[in-house]
CSV table of C-alpha atoms in Angstrom, one decimal:
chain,number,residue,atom,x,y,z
A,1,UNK,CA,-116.6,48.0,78.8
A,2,UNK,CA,-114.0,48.9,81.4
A,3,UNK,CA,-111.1,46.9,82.3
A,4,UNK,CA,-109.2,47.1,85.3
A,5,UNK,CA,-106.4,49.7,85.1
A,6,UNK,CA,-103.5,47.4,85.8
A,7,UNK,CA,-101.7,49.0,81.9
A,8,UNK,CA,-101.2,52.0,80.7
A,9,UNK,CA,-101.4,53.5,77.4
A,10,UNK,CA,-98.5,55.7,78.3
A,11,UNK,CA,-94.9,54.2,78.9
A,12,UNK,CA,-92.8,56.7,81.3
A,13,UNK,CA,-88.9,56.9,81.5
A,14,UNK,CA,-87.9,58.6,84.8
A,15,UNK,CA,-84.7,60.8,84.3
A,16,UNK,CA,-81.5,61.2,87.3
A,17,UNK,CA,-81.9,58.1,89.2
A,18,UNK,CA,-78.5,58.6,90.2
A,19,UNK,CA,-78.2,62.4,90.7
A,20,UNK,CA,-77.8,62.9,94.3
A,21,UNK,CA,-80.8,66.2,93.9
A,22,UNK,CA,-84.1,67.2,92.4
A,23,UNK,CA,-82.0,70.3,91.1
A,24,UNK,CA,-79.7,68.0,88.8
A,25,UNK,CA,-82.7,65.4,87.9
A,26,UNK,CA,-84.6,69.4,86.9
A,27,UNK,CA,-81.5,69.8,84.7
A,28,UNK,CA,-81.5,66.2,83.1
A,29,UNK,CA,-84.8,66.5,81.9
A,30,UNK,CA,-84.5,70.2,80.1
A,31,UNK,CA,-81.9,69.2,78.6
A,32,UNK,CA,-83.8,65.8,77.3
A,33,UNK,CA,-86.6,67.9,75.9
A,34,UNK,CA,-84.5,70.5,74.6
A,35,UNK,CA,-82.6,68.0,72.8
A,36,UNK,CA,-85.4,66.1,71.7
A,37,UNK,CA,-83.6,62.6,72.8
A,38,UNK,CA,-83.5,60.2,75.0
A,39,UNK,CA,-79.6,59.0,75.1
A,40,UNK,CA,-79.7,55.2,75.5
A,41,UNK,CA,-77.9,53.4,78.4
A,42,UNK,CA,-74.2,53.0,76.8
A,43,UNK,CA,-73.9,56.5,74.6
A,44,UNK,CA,-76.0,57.8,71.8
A,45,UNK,CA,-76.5,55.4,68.9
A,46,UNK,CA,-79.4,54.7,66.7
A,47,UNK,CA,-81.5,51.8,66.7
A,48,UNK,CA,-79.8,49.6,64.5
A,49,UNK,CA,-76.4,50.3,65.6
A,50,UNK,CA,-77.7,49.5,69.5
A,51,UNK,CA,-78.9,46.6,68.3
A,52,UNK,CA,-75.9,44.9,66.4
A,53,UNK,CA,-73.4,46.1,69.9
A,54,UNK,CA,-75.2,43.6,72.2
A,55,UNK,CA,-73.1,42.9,74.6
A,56,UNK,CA,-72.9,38.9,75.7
A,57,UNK,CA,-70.5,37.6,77.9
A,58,UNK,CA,-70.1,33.9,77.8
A,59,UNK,CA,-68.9,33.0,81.6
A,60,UNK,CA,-71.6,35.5,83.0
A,61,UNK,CA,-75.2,34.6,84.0
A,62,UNK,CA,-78.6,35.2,82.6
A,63,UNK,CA,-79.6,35.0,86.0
A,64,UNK,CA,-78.6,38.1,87.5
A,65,UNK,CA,-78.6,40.7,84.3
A,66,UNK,CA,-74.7,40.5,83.8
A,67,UNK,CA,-74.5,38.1,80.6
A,68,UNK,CA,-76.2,40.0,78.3
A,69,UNK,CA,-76.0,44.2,78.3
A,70,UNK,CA,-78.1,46.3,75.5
A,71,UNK,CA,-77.8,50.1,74.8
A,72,UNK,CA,-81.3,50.3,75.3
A,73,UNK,CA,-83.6,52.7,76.9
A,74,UNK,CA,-86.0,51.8,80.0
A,75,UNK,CA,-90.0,52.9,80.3
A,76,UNK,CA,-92.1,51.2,82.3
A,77,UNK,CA,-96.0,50.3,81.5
A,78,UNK,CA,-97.6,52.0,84.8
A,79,UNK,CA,-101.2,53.5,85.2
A,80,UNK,CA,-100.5,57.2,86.8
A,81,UNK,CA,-102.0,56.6,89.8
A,82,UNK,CA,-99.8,54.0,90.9
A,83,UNK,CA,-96.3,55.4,89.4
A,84,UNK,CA,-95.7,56.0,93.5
A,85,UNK,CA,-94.0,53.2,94.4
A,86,UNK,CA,-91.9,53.5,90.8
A,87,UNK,CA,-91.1,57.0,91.6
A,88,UNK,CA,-89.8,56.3,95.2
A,89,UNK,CA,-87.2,54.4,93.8
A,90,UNK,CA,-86.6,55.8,90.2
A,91,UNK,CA,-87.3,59.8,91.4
A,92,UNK,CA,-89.8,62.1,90.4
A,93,UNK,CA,-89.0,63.4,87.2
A,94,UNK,CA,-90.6,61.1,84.1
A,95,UNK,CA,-91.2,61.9,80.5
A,96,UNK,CA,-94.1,59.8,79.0
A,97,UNK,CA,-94.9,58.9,75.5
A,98,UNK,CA,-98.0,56.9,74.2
A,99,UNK,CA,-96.8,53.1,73.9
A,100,UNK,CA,-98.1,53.7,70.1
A,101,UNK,CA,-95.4,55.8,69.5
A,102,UNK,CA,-92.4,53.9,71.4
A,103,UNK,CA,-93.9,50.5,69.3
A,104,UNK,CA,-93.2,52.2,65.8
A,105,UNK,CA,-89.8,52.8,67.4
A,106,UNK,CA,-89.3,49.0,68.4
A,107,UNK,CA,-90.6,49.1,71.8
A,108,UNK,CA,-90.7,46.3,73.3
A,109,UNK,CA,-91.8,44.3,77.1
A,110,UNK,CA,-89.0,42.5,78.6
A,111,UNK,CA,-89.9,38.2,79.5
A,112,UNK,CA,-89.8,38.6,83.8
A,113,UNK,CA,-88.1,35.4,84.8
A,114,UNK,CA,-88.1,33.6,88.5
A,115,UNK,CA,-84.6,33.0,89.3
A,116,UNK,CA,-86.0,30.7,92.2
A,117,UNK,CA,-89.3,28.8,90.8
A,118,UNK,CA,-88.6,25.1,90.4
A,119,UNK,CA,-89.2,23.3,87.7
A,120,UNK,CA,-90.2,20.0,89.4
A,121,UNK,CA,-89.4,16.5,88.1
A,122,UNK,CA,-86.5,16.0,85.8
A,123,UNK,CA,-85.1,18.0,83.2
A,124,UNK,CA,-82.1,17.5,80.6
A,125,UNK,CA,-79.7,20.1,80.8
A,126,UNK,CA,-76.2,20.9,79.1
A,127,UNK,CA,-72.9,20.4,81.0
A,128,UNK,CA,-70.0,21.9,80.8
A,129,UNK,CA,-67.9,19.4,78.9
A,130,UNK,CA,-70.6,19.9,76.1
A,131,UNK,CA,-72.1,16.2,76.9
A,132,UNK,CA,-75.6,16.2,78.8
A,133,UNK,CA,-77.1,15.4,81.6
A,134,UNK,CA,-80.7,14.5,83.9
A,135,UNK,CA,-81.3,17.5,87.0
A,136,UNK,CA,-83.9,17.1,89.2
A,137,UNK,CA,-85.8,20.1,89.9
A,138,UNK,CA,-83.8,22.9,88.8
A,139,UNK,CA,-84.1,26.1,89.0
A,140,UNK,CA,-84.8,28.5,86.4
A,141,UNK,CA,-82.2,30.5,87.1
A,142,UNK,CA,-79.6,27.5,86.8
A,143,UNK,CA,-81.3,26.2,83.8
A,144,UNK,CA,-80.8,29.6,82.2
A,145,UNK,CA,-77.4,30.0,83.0
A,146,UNK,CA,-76.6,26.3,81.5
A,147,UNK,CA,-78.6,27.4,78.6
A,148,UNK,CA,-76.4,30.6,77.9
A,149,UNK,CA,-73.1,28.9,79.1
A,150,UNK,CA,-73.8,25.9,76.2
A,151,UNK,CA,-75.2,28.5,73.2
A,152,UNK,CA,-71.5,30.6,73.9
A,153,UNK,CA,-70.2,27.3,73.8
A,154,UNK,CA,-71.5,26.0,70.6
A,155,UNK,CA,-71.0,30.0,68.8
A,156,UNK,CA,-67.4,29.4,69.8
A,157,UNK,CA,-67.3,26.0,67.9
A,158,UNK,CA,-69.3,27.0,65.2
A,159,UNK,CA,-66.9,30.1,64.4
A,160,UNK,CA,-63.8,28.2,64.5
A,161,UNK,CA,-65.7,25.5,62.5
A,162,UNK,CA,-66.5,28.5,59.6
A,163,UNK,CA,-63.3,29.7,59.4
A,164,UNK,CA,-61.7,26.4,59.2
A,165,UNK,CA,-63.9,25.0,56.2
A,166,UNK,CA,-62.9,25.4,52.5
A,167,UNK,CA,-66.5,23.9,52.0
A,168,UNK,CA,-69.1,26.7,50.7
A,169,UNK,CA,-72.0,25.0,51.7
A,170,UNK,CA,-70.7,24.1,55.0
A,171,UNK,CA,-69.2,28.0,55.3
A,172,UNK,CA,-72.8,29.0,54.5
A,173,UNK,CA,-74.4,26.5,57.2
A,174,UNK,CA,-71.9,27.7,60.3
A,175,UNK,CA,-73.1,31.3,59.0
A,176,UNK,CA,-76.5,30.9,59.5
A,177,UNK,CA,-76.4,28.9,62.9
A,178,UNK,CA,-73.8,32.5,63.8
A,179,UNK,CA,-76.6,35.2,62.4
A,180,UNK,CA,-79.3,32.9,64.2
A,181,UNK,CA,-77.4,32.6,67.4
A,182,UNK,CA,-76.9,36.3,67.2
A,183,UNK,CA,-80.9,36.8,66.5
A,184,UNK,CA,-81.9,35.1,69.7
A,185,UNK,CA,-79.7,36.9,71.9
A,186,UNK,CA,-81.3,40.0,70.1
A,187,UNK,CA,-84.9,39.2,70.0
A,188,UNK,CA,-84.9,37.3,73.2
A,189,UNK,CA,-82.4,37.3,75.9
A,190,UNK,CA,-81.8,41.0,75.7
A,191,UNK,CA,-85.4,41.2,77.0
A,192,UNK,CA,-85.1,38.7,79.8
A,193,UNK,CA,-85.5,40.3,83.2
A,194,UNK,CA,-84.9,37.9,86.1
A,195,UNK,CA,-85.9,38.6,89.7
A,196,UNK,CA,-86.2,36.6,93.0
A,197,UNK,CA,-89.9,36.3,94.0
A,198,UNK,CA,-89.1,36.9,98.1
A,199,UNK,CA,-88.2,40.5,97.4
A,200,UNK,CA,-90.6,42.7,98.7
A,201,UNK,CA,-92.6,44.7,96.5
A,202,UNK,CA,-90.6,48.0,97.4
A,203,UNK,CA,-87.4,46.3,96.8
A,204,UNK,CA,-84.7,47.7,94.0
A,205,UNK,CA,-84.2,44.4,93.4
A,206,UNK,CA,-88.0,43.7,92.4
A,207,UNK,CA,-87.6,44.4,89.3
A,208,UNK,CA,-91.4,42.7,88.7
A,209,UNK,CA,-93.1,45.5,89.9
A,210,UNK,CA,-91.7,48.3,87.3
A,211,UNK,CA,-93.6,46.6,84.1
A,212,UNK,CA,-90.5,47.7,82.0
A,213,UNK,CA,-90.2,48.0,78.0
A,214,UNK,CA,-86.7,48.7,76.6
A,215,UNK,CA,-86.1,50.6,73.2
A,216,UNK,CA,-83.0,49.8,71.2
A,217,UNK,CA,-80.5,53.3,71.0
A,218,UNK,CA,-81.8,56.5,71.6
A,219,UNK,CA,-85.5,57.5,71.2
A,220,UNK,CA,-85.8,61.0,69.5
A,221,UNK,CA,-89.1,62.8,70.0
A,222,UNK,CA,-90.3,66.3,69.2
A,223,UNK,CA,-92.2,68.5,71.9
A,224,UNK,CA,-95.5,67.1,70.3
A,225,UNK,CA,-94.4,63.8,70.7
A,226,UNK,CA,-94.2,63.9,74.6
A,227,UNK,CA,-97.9,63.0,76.2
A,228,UNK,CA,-97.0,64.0,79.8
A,229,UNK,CA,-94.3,65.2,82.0
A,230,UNK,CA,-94.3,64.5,85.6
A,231,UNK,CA,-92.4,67.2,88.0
A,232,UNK,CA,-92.6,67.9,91.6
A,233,UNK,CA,-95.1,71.0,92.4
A,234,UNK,CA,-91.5,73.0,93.6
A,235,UNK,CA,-90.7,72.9,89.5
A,236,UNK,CA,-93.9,73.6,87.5
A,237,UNK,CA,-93.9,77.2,86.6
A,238,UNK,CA,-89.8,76.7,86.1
A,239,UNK,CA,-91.0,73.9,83.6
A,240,UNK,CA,-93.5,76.2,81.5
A,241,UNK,CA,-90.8,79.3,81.9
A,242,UNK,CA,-88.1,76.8,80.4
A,243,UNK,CA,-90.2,74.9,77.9
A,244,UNK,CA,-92.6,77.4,76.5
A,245,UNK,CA,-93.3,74.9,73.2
A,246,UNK,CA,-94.4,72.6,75.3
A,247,UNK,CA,-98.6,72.5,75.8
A,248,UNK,CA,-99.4,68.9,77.0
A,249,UNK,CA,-100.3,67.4,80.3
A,250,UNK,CA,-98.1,68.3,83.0
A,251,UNK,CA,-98.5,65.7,86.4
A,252,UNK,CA,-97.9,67.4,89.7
A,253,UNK,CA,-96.0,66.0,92.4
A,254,UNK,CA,-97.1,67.5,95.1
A,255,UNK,CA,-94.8,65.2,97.8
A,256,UNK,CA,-93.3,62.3,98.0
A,257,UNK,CA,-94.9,59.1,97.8
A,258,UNK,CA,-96.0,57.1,100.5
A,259,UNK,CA,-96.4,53.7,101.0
A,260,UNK,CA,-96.4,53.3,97.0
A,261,UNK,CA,-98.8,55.7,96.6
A,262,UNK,CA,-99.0,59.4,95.5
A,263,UNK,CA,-100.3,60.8,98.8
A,264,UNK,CA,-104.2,61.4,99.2
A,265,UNK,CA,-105.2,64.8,97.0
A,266,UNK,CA,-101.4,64.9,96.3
A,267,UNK,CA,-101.0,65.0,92.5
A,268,UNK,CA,-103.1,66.4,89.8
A,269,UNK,CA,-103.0,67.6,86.4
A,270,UNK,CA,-102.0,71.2,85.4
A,271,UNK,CA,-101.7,72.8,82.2
C-alpha cells in the first residue's frame, strides 16, 4: 500500500549554515566525510559524555530554546523532494544517513511545542515563592517556563537538603529525586522545540517545518554508512575527484530553490 510521502527514511544534516560561501560549505563537508564524523554542536564528545554535560539554566525559558542547551547533532526527517524549502535556509550541502542507522545511535525526534496555543479554562501552576496558584488560560509557553523555573527550584532544595542529612535513607531519597530530575531534563526537555504558530512557513524562526531529530555527541560513520550526499551541480565531479571511496547516491542541485521547492527538472540523481 502507499502512504503519502510526508517522512523519510533518510535523516539529512546540512553542513555551513553559517559560512558566508558554497566554497567553505564544499570544504566542511570533505572534511566531514574524510573524517568520518559529524562533530556535535559544543565540540567533539561521545554520546554518553554529551549526554551527562546538558546544559540547564534555571532563570532561562523553555520557551524560546535558551534553558536547556545539548551537544547534540541536528537532521531533519524530510522526503527529497521537498528538502527545498530546508535547503534555502540551511544551504545546499547535506549528508544523509538511513534513520535505522542514526536510531542504533540514539536518534531521536524532538516534542514541537506552541509557545502561543492556549490552554483554555483553568490550570494550577507553580509560583515563584514555591506556593501555587489557579491561571486562566495560559499559554504553553508560560506554563513551560513555570514548569522549568519550579523543577530548578525544587533540584536546588533537594541538593542542599542531601548534603545537609546525616540520614542514609533520606541521603538515598534526595539522590534519586537529583538522578530523576537529571533524567527528564535528558530524555525530555532536551528534545522540546518550541515555535510560534504565526510564523510563516519559510520563516527561520519556524522551526516546525524542519521535522528535526537530534543525536547526543558526535555521529561517526564510515563512507558505507552515508546513503546520499546532496551538492550543487557546480561541485559534483569535484565530489567524486575528492571522495573516490565513496559509490552511493549523489543528489544534484541544479539551482537554488524556489518557492520551497527544487525548481521544475532541477535536481536528479547521479552516480
Amino acid at each position: 500500500m502507499e502512504y503519502c510521502r510526508y517522512t523519510s527514511d533518510e535523516l539529512t544534516h546540512f553542513v555551513g549554515a553559517s559560512a558566508p560561501t558554497d566554497e567553505e560549505r564544499f570544504q566542511t563537508l570533505l572534511r566531514i566525510l574524510r573524517a568520518g564524523r559529524l562533530r556535535a554542536s559544543d565540540g567533539s564528545r561521545t554520546t554518553d559524555e554529551a549526554a551527562m554535560l546538558l546544559s540547564i539554566t534555571g532563570n532561562k525559558k523553555i520557551s524560546d530554546g535558551s534553558a536547556v542547551r545539548g551537544v547534540i547533532v541536528c537532521f531533519c526527517d524530510i522526503p527529497l523532494p521537498s528538502l527545498g524549502l530546508h535547503m534555502s535556509k540551511y544551504g545546499p550541502f547535506g549528508i544523509a544517513f538511513t534513520r535505522a542507522f542514526l536510531v542504533a545511535k540514539g536518534a531521536n525526534p524532538v516534542f514541537y511545542v506552541v509557545n502561543d496555543a492556549t490552554l483554555p479554562g483553568i490550570s494550577f501552576v507553580p509560583k515563584d515563592d514555591g506556593s501555587h496558584e489557579l491561571a486562566r488560560d495560559i499559554t504553553r509557553a508560560d506554563l513551560m517556563d513555570r514548569f522549568h523555573w519550579e523543577a530548578m527550584r525544587i533540584s536546588t532544595r533537594v541538593h542542599d537538603m542531601m548534603f545537609g542529612s546525616s540520614d542514609p535513607e533520606l541521603q538515598n531519597l534526595f539522590a534519586r529525586i537529583a538522578h530523576f530530575h537529571m533524567l527528564l531534563y535528558q530524555a525530555t526537555f532536551a528534545f522540546v522545540k518550541s515555535f510560534n504558530s504565526a510564523e510563516a512557513a519559510d520563516s527561520p524562526e519556524n522551526y516546525y517545518m524542519e521535522r528535526e531529530w537530534r543525536v547526543y555527541g558526535d555521529v561517526q560513520f564510515s563512507m558505507s554508512d552515508v546513503q546520499r550526499i546532496i551538492v550543487p551541480r557546480a561541485y559534483h565531479d569535484r565530489l567524486r575527484q575528492e571522495c573516490p571511496s565513496y559509490t552511493g547516491d549523489l543528489h544534484i542541485v541544479d539551482s537554488p530553490p524556489i518557492d520551497g521547492r527544487d525548481a521544475a527538472s532541477a535536481s536528479r540523481f547521479s552516480g
